PDB file of C-alpha atoms in Angstrom:
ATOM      1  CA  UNK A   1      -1.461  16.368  -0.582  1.00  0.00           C
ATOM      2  CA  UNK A   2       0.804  13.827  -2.235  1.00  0.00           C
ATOM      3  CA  UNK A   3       1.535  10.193  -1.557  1.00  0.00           C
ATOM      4  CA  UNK A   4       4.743   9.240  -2.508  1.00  0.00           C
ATOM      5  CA  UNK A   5       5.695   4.669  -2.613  1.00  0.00           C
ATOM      6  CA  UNK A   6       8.980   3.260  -2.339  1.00  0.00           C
ATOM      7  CA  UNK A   7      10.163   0.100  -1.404  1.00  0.00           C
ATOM      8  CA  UNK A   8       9.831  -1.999  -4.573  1.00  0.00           C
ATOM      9  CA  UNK A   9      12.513  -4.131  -6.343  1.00  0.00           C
ATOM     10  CA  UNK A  10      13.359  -7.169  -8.022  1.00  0.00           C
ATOM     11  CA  UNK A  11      13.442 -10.437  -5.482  1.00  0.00           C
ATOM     12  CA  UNK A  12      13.599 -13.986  -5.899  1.00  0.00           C
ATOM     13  CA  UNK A  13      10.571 -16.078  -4.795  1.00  0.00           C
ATOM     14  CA  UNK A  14      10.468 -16.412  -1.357  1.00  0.00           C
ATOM     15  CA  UNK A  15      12.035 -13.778  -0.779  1.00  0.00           C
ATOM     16  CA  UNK A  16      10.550 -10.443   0.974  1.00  0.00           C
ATOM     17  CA  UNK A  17       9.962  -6.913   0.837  1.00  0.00           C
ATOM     18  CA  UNK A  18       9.046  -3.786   2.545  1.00  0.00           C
ATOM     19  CA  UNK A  19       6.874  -1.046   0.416  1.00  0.00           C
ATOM     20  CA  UNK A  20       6.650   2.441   2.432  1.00  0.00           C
ATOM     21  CA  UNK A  21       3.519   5.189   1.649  1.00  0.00           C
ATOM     22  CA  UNK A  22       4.267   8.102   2.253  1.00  0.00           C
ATOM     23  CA  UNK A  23       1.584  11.217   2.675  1.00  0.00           C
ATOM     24  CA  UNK A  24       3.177  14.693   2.641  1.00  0.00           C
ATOM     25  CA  UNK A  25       1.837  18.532   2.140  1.00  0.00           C
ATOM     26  CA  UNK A  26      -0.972  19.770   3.954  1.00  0.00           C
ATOM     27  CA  UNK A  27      -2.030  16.936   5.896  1.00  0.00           C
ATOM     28  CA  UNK A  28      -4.268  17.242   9.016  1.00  0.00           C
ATOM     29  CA  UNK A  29      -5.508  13.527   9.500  1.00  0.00           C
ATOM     30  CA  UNK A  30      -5.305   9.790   7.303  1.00  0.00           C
ATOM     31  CA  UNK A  31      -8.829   8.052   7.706  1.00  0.00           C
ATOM     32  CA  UNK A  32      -7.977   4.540   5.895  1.00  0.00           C
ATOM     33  CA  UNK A  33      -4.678   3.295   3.969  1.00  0.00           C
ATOM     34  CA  UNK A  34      -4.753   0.923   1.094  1.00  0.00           C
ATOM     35  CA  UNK A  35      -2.269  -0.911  -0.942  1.00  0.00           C
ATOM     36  CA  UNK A  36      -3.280  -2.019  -3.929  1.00  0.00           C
ATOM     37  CA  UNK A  37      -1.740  -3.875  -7.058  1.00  0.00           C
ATOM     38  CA  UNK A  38      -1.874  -4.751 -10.866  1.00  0.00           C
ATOM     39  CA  UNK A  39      -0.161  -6.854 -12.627  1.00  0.00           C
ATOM     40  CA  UNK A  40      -0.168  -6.805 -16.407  1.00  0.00           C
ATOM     41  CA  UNK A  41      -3.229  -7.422 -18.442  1.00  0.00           C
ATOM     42  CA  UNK A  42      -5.236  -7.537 -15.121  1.00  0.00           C
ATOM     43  CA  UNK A  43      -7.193  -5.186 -13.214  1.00  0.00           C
ATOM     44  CA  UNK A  44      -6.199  -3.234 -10.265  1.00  0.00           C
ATOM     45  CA  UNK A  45      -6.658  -5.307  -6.640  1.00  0.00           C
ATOM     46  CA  UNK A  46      -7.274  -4.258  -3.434  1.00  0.00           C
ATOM     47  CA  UNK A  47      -4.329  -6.276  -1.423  1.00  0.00           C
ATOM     48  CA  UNK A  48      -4.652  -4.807   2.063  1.00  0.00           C
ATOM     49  CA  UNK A  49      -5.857  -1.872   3.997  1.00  0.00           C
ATOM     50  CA  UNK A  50      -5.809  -0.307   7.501  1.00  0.00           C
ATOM     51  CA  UNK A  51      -7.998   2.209   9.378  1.00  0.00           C
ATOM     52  CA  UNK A  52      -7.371   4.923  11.554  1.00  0.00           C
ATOM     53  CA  UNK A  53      -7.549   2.922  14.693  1.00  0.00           C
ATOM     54  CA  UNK A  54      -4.996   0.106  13.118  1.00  0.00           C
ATOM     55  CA  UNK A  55      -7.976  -2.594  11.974  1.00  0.00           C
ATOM     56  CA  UNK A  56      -6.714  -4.411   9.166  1.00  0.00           C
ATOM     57  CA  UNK A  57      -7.573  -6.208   6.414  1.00  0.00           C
ATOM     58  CA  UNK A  58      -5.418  -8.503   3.741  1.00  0.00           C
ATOM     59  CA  UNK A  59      -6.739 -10.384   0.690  1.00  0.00           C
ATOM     60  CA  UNK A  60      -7.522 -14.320   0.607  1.00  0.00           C
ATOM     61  CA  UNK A  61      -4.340 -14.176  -1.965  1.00  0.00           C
ATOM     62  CA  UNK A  62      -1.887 -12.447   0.394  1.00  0.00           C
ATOM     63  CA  UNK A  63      -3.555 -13.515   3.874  1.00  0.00           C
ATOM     64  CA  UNK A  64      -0.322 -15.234   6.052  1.00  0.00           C
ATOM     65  CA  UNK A  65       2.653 -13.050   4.343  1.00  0.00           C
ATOM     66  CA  UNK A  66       1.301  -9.876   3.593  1.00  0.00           C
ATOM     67  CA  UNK A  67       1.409  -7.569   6.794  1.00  0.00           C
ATOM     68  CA  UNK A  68       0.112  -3.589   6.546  1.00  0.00           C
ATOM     69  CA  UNK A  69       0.569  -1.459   9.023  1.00  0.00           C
ATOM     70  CA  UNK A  70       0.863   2.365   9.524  1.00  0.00           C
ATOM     71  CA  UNK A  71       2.811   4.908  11.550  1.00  0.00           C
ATOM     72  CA  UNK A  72      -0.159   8.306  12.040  1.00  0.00           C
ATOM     73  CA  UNK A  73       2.955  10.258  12.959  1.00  0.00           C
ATOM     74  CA  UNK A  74       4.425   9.369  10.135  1.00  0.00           C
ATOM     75  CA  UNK A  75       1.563  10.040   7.781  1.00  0.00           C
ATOM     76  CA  UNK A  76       3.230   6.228   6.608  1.00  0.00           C
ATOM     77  CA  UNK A  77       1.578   3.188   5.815  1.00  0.00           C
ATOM     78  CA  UNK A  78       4.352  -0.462   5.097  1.00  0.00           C
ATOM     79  CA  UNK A  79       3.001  -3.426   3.280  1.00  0.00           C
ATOM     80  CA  UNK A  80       5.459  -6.507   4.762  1.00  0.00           C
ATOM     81  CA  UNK A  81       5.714  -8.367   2.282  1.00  0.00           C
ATOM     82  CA  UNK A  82       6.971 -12.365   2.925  1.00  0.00           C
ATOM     83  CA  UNK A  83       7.234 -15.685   1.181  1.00  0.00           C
ATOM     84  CA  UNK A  84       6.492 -13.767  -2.314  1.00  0.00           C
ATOM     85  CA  UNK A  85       5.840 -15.431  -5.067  1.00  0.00           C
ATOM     86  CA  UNK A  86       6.283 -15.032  -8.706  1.00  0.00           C
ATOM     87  CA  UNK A  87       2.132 -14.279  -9.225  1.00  0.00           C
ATOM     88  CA  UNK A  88       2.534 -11.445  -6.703  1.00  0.00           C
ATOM     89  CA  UNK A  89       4.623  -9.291  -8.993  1.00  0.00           C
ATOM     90  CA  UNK A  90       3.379  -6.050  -9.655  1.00  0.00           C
ATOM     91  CA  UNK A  91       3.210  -2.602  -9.558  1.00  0.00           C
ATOM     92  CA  UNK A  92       1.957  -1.969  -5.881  1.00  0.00           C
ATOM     93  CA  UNK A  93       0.129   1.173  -5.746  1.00  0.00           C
ATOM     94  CA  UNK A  94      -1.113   3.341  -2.273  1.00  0.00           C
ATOM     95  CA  UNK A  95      -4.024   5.129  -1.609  1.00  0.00           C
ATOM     96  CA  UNK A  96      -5.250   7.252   1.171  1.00  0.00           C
ATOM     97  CA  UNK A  97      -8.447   9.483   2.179  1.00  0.00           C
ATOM     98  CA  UNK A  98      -6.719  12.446   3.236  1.00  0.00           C
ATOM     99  CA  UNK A  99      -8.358  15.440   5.039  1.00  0.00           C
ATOM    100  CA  UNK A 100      -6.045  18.419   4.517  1.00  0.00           C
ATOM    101  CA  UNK A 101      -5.511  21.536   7.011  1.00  0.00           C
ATOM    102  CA  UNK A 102      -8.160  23.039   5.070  1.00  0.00           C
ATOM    103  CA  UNK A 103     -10.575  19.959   6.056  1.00  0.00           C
ATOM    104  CA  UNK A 104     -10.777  19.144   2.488  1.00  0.00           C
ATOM    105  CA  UNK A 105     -10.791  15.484   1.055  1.00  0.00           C
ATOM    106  CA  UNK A 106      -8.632  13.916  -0.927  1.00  0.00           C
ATOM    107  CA  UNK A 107      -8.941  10.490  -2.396  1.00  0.00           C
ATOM    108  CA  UNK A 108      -5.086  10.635  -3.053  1.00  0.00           C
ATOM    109  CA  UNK A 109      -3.148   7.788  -4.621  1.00  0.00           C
ATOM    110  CA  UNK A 110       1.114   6.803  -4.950  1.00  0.00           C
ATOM    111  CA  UNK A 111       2.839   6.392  -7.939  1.00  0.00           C
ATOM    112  CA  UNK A 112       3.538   3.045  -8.251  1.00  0.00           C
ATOM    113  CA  UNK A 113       6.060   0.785  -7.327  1.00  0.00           C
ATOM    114  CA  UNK A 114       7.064  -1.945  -9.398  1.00  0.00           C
ATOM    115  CA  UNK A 115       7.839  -5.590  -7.647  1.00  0.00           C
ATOM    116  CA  UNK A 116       9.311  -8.372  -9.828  1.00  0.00           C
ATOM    117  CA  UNK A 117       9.588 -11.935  -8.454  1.00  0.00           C
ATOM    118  CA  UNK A 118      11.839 -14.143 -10.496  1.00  0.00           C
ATOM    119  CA  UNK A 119      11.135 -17.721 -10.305  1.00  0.00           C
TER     120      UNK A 119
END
């Protein structure tokens, strides 16, 4: 089971962008889907996640421009990502609790994508 991100770039503030997860191998079923970040010299944040049944959940930080979402045929999870600003650069990392065909579990993650917001 991998996960595979994509989707980052270099944007101006304000501007917006659309980061894709991807889970591929031997996947049977996705229980939840997290994006997560870090930006230099800080530790790794939870920024959103969504379940199975599509509940989500965003950070205080992000809340109003971040938007996660999934696609279960897919195996794909998107973070939206609108009005950014320069504090939200970073690399963007996925993770996933994967149950393979097997019905093993994997705590897989992405990665990395990098995101740079120039002021």
């Amino acid at each position: 089971v991998q996960l595979q991100a994509s989707g980052g770039g270099l944007v101006q503030t304000g501007g917006f962008l659309k980061l894709s997860c991807a889970a591929s191998g031997s996947v049977f079923s996705i229980r939840d889907m997290e994006w997560h970040r870090q930006a230099p010299g800080k530790q790794r944040e939870l920024v959103a996640s969504i379940t199975l049944g599509g509940s989500t959940k965003v950070s205080e930080s992000v809340k109003g421009r971040f938007i996660i979402s999934r696609d279960n045929i897919k195996n794909t999870a998107y973070l939206q990502m609108n009005s950014l600003k320069p504090e939200d650069a970073a690399v963007y990392y996925c993770n996933a609790g994967v149950y393979d065909s097997g019905g093993y579990f994997h705590d897989s993650w992405g990665q990395g994508t990098l995101v740079t917001v120039s002021s």
